[in-house]
Amino acid sequence: MEIIDHEIKYLIDKRQKDSIGGWRYFYDVKEIAADIDDLGQMIQVLINSNNKTFVEKYCEVPIKVVLNNNLNKDGSILTWIIPKENLNELQKKQVKLNKTKWGES
């Protein structure tokens, strides 16, 4: 378990350190927003490693952002974890890059 605990600490340390949290494909590229795919993977890791308390601690806010901002009328879910309103400068840049470089879904 020591190795697993070490790896979980490593992954938790790589989460975004902003008000939302979450994880992104390249943790050191701030222009890429956190996404729901990485969040789902982290939830699986935390649950399967018996760290369920970490799910609430590190995943509750990003989940709320998704539920409040990323659900479409057709039932689909946008994968980037970015609020729709009151964006900071970095989030505005992430939205612009999502639309012009990475894709919006």
Coordinates of N, CA, C and O in Angstrom, one line a residue:
M1 N 0.8 -1.2 0.0 CA 0.0 0.0 0.0 C 0.8 1.3 0.0 O 0.4 2.3 -0.4
E2 N 2.1 1.2 0.4 CA 2.9 2.4 0.5 C 3.1 3.0 -0.9 O 3.1 4.2 -1.1
I3 N 3.3 2.1 -1.9 CA 3.5 2.6 -3.3 C 2.3 3.2 -3.8 O 2.3 4.3 -4.4
I4 N 1.1 2.6 -3.5 CA -0.2 3.2 -4.0 C -0.4 4.5 -3.3 O -0.8 5.5 -3.9
D5 N -0.2 4.6 -2.0 CA -0.4 5.9 -1.3 C 0.5 6.9 -1.8 O 0.1 8.1 -2.0
H6 N 1.8 6.6 -2.2 CA 2.7 7.5 -2.7 C 2.2 8.0 -4.1 O 2.2 9.3 -4.4
E7 N 1.7 7.2 -4.9 CA 1.2 7.5 -6.2 C -0.1 8.4 -6.1 O -0.3 9.3 -6.9
I8 N -0.9 8.1 -5.2 CA -2.1 8.9 -4.9 C -1.8 10.3 -4.5 O -2.3 11.3 -5.0
K9 N -0.8 10.4 -3.6 CA -0.3 11.7 -3.2 C 0.2 12.5 -4.4 O 0.0 13.7 -4.5
Y10 N 1.0 11.8 -5.2 CA 1.5 12.4 -6.4 C 0.4 13.0 -7.3 O 0.4 14.1 -7.7
L11 N -0.6 12.2 -7.5 CA -1.8 12.6 -8.4 C -2.6 13.7 -7.8 O -3.0 14.7 -8.4
I12 N -2.8 13.7 -6.5 CA -3.5 14.8 -5.8 C -2.7 16.0 -5.9 O -3.2 17.1 -6.1
D13 N -1.4 15.9 -5.8 CA -0.5 17.1 -5.9 C -0.6 17.8 -7.3 O -0.3 18.9 -7.4
K14 N -1.0 17.0 -8.3 CA -1.0 17.5 -9.6 C -2.4 18.1 -10.0 O -2.6 18.5 -11.1
R15 N -3.3 18.2 -9.1 CA -4.6 18.8 -9.4 C -4.4 20.3 -9.5 O -3.5 20.9 -9.0
Q16 N -5.4 20.9 -10.1 CA -5.4 22.4 -10.3 C -5.5 23.0 -8.9 O -6.3 22.5 -8.1
K17 N -4.8 24.0 -8.7 CA -4.8 24.7 -7.4 C -5.7 26.0 -7.4 O -5.4 26.9 -6.6
D18 N -6.7 26.0 -8.2 CA -7.6 27.2 -8.3 C -8.8 26.9 -7.5 O -8.9 25.9 -6.7
S19 N -9.8 27.7 -7.6 CA -11.1 27.6 -6.8 C -11.9 26.3 -7.2 O -12.7 25.9 -6.4
I20 N -11.7 25.8 -8.4 CA -12.4 24.7 -8.8 C -11.7 23.4 -8.5 O -12.3 22.4 -8.1
G21 N -10.4 23.3 -8.8 CA -9.7 22.1 -8.6 C -9.9 21.2 -9.9 O -10.2 21.7 -11.0
G22 N -9.7 19.9 -9.7 CA -9.8 19.0 -10.9 C -8.4 18.8 -11.5 O -7.4 19.3 -11.0
W23 N -8.4 18.0 -12.5 CA -7.2 17.6 -13.2 C -7.3 17.8 -14.7 O -8.4 17.8 -15.2
R24 N -6.2 18.0 -15.3 CA -6.1 18.2 -16.7 C -5.1 17.3 -17.3 O -4.2 16.8 -16.6
Y25 N -5.2 17.0 -18.6 CA -4.3 16.1 -19.3 C -2.8 16.4 -19.1 O -2.0 15.5 -18.8
F26 N -2.4 17.7 -19.2 CA -1.1 18.1 -18.9 C -1.1 19.1 -17.8 O -1.5 20.2 -18.0
Y27 N -0.8 18.6 -16.6 CA -1.0 19.4 -15.4 C -0.3 20.7 -15.4 O -0.6 21.7 -14.7
D28 N 0.8 20.8 -16.1 CA 1.6 22.0 -16.1 C 1.3 23.0 -17.2 O 1.9 24.0 -17.3
V29 N 0.3 22.7 -18.0 CA -0.1 23.6 -19.1 C -1.4 24.2 -18.6 O -2.5 23.7 -18.8
K30 N -1.3 25.4 -18.1 CA -2.5 26.1 -17.5 C -3.5 26.5 -18.5 O -4.7 26.6 -18.1
E31 N -3.2 26.6 -19.7 CA -4.1 27.0 -20.7 C -5.1 25.8 -21.1 O -6.1 26.1 -21.7
I32 N -4.8 24.6 -20.6 CA -5.8 23.5 -20.8 C -6.6 23.4 -19.5 O -6.0 23.3 -18.4
A33 N -7.9 23.5 -19.6 CA -8.8 23.4 -18.4 C -8.8 22.0 -17.9 O -8.6 21.0 -18.6
A34 N -9.3 21.9 -16.6 CA -9.6 20.6 -16.1 C -10.7 20.0 -16.9 O -11.5 20.7 -17.5
D35 N -10.7 18.6 -16.9 CA -11.8 18.0 -17.7 C -12.4 16.8 -16.9 O -11.8 16.3 -16.0
I36 N -13.6 16.5 -17.4 CA -14.4 15.5 -16.7 C -13.8 14.1 -16.8 O -14.0 13.2 -16.0
D37 N -13.1 13.9 -17.9 CA -12.5 12.5 -18.1 C -11.4 12.3 -17.0 O -11.4 11.2 -16.4
D38 N -10.5 13.2 -16.8 CA -9.5 13.1 -15.8 C -10.2 13.0 -14.4 O -9.7 12.2 -13.5
L39 N -11.2 13.8 -14.2 CA -11.9 13.8 -12.9 C -12.5 12.4 -12.6 O -12.3 11.8 -11.5
G40 N -13.1 11.8 -13.7 CA -13.7 10.4 -13.5 C -12.6 9.4 -13.2 O -12.8 8.5 -12.4
Q41 N -11.4 9.5 -13.8 CA -10.3 8.6 -13.6 C -9.8 8.7 -12.1 O -9.6 7.8 -11.5
M42 N -9.8 10.0 -11.7 CA -9.3 10.2 -10.3 C -10.3 9.7 -9.3 O -10.0 9.1 -8.3
I43 N -11.6 9.8 -9.6 CA -12.6 9.3 -8.7 C -12.5 7.8 -8.6 O -12.5 7.2 -7.5
Q44 N -12.3 7.1 -9.7 CA -12.1 5.7 -9.7 C -10.8 5.3 -8.9 O -10.9 4.3 -8.1
V45 N -9.7 6.0 -9.1 CA -8.5 5.7 -8.3 C -8.8 5.8 -6.8 O -8.4 5.0 -6.0
L46 N -9.4 6.9 -6.4 CA -9.6 7.2 -5.0 C -10.6 6.2 -4.4 O -10.3 5.7 -3.3
I47 N -11.6 5.8 -5.1 CA -12.5 4.8 -4.6 C -11.9 3.5 -4.5 O -12.0 2.8 -3.5
N48 N -11.2 3.1 -5.5 CA -10.6 1.7 -5.6 C -9.4 1.6 -4.7 O -9.0 0.4 -4.3
S49 N -8.8 2.7 -4.2 CA -7.7 2.6 -3.3 C -8.2 2.9 -1.9 O -7.3 3.1 -1.0
N50 N -9.5 2.8 -1.7 CA -10.1 3.0 -0.3 C -9.8 4.4 0.3 O -9.5 4.6 1.4
N51 N -9.8 5.4 -0.6 CA -9.6 6.8 -0.2 C -10.9 7.6 -0.5 O -10.8 8.7 -1.1
K52 N -12.0 7.1 -0.2 CA -13.3 7.7 -0.5 C -13.4 9.1 0.1 O -14.1 9.9 -0.5
T53 N -12.8 9.3 1.2 CA -12.9 10.7 1.8 C -12.3 11.7 0.9 O -12.7 12.9 0.9
F54 N -11.3 11.3 0.1 CA -10.7 12.2 -0.8 C -11.6 12.6 -1.9 O -11.4 13.7 -2.5
V55 N -12.5 11.8 -2.3 CA -13.5 12.1 -3.3 C -14.2 13.4 -3.0 O -14.3 14.3 -3.8
E56 N -14.8 13.4 -1.8 CA -15.5 14.6 -1.3 C -14.5 15.8 -1.2 O -14.8 16.9 -1.7
K57 N -13.3 15.6 -0.7 CA -12.4 16.7 -0.4 C -11.9 17.3 -1.8 O -11.8 18.5 -1.9
Y58 N -11.6 16.5 -2.8 CA -10.9 17.0 -4.0 C -11.8 17.0 -5.2 O -11.5 17.6 -6.2
C59 N -13.0 16.3 -5.2 CA -13.8 16.1 -6.4 C -15.2 16.8 -6.3 O -15.8 17.0 -7.3
E60 N -15.6 17.1 -5.1 CA -17.0 17.7 -4.9 C -17.1 19.0 -5.7 O -18.1 19.2 -6.4
V61 N -16.2 19.9 -5.6 CA -16.4 21.2 -6.2 C -16.4 21.0 -7.8 O -17.3 21.6 -8.4
P62 N -15.4 20.3 -8.4 CA -15.5 20.1 -9.8 C -16.8 19.5 -10.3 O -17.3 19.8 -11.3
I63 N -17.3 18.5 -9.5 CA -18.5 17.9 -9.9 C -19.7 18.9 -9.9 O -20.5 18.9 -10.8
K64 N -19.7 19.7 -8.9 CA -20.7 20.8 -8.8 C -20.6 21.7 -10.0 O -21.7 22.1 -10.5
V65 N -19.4 22.1 -10.4 CA -19.2 23.0 -11.5 C -19.8 22.3 -12.8 O -20.5 22.9 -13.6
V66 N -19.5 21.0 -12.9 CA -20.1 20.3 -14.1 C -21.6 20.3 -14.1 O -22.2 20.6 -15.1
L67 N -22.2 19.9 -12.9 CA -23.6 19.8 -12.8 C -24.3 21.2 -13.0 O -25.4 21.2 -13.6
N68 N -23.7 22.2 -12.6 CA -24.3 23.6 -12.7 C -24.0 24.3 -14.0 O -24.6 25.3 -14.3
N69 N -23.0 23.8 -14.8 CA -22.5 24.6 -16.0 C -22.4 23.8 -17.2 O -22.3 24.4 -18.3
N70 N -22.3 22.5 -17.2 CA -21.9 21.7 -18.3 C -22.9 20.7 -18.9 O -22.6 19.9 -19.7
L71 N -24.1 20.8 -18.4 CA -25.2 19.9 -18.9 C -25.9 20.6 -20.0 O -26.4 21.7 -19.9
N72 N -26.0 19.9 -21.1 CA -26.8 20.4 -22.3 C -28.2 19.9 -22.3 O -28.5 18.9 -21.6
K73 N -29.1 20.6 -22.9 CA -30.5 20.3 -23.0 C -30.8 18.9 -23.6 O -31.7 18.2 -23.2
D74 N -29.8 18.5 -24.5 CA -30.0 17.1 -25.1 C -29.5 16.0 -24.2 O -29.5 14.8 -24.6
G75 N -29.0 16.3 -23.0 CA -28.5 15.3 -22.1 C -27.0 15.1 -22.2 O -26.4 14.4 -21.4
S76 N -26.3 15.7 -23.2 CA -24.9 15.5 -23.2 C -24.2 16.4 -22.2 O -24.8 17.4 -21.6
I77 N -23.0 16.1 -21.9 CA -22.2 16.9 -20.9 C -20.9 17.4 -21.6 O -20.2 16.6 -22.2
L78 N -20.7 18.7 -21.4 CA -19.4 19.3 -21.9 C -18.3 18.8 -21.0 O -18.5 18.7 -19.8
T79 N -17.2 18.5 -21.6 CA -16.1 17.8 -20.8 C -15.2 18.8 -20.0 O -14.6 18.5 -19.0
W80 N -15.0 20.0 -20.5 CA -14.2 21.0 -19.9 C -14.9 21.5 -18.6 O -16.0 21.9 -18.6
I81 N -14.2 21.5 -17.5 CA -14.7 22.0 -16.2 C -14.4 23.5 -16.1 O -13.5 23.9 -15.4
I82 N -15.3 24.3 -16.6 CA -15.2 25.7 -16.6 C -16.6 26.3 -16.3 O -17.6 25.9 -17.0
P83 N -16.7 27.2 -15.4 CA -18.1 27.8 -15.2 C -18.5 28.7 -16.4 O -17.6 29.1 -17.2
K84 N -19.8 28.9 -16.5 CA -20.3 29.7 -17.6 C -20.2 31.2 -17.3 O -20.2 32.0 -18.2
E85 N -20.2 31.6 -16.1 CA -20.2 33.0 -15.7 C -19.1 33.3 -14.7 O -18.5 32.4 -14.1
N86 N -18.8 34.6 -14.6 CA -17.7 35.1 -13.7 C -16.4 34.5 -13.9 O -15.7 34.0 -12.9
L87 N -16.0 34.4 -15.2 CA -14.7 33.7 -15.5 C -13.5 34.6 -15.1 O -13.6 35.9 -15.3
N88 N -12.5 34.0 -14.6 CA -11.2 34.8 -14.4 C -10.5 34.9 -15.7 O -10.9 34.2 -16.7
E89 N -9.4 35.6 -15.8 CA -8.7 35.7 -17.0 C -8.2 34.4 -17.6 O -8.2 34.2 -18.8
L90 N -7.7 33.5 -16.8 CA -7.2 32.2 -17.2 C -8.3 31.4 -17.8 O -8.2 30.8 -18.9
Q91 N -9.5 31.4 -17.2 CA -10.6 30.7 -17.7 C -11.1 31.2 -19.0 O -11.5 30.5 -19.9
K92 N -11.1 32.6 -19.2 CA -11.4 33.2 -20.4 C -10.5 32.7 -21.5 O -10.9 32.4 -22.7
K93 N -9.2 32.6 -21.2 CA -8.2 32.1 -22.2 C -8.5 30.6 -22.5 O -8.4 30.2 -23.7
Q94 N -8.8 29.8 -21.5 CA -9.1 28.4 -21.7 C -10.3 28.2 -22.6 O -10.3 27.4 -23.5
V95 N -11.4 29.0 -22.4 CA -12.6 29.0 -23.2 C -12.2 29.3 -24.7 O -12.6 28.6 -25.6
K96 N -11.4 30.4 -24.9 CA -11.0 30.7 -26.2 C -10.2 29.6 -26.9 O -10.5 29.3 -28.0
L97 N -9.3 29.0 -26.2 CA -8.5 27.9 -26.7 C -9.4 26.7 -27.0 O -9.1 26.0 -28.0
N98 N -10.3 26.4 -26.1 CA -11.2 25.3 -26.3 C -12.0 25.5 -27.7 O -12.1 24.6 -28.5
K99 N -12.4 26.7 -27.9 CA -13.2 27.0 -29.2 C -12.3 27.0 -30.4 O -12.7 26.6 -31.5
T100 N -11.0 27.4 -30.3 CA -10.2 27.6 -31.4 C -9.1 26.5 -31.6 O -8.7 26.3 -32.7
K101 N -8.8 25.8 -30.6 CA -7.7 24.7 -30.7 C -8.1 23.3 -30.2 O -7.8 22.4 -30.9
W102 N -8.7 23.2 -29.0 CA -8.8 21.9 -28.5 C -10.2 21.3 -28.8 O -10.3 20.1 -28.9
G103 N -11.2 22.1 -29.0 CA -12.6 21.6 -29.2 C -13.4 21.8 -28.0 O -12.9 21.8 -26.9
E104 N -14.7 22.0 -28.2 CA -15.5 22.4 -27.1 C -16.3 21.2 -26.4 O -16.9 21.4 -25.4
S105 N -16.3 20.0 -26.9 CA -17.1 19.0 -26.3 C -16.3 18.2 -25.3 O -15.3 18.4 -24.9

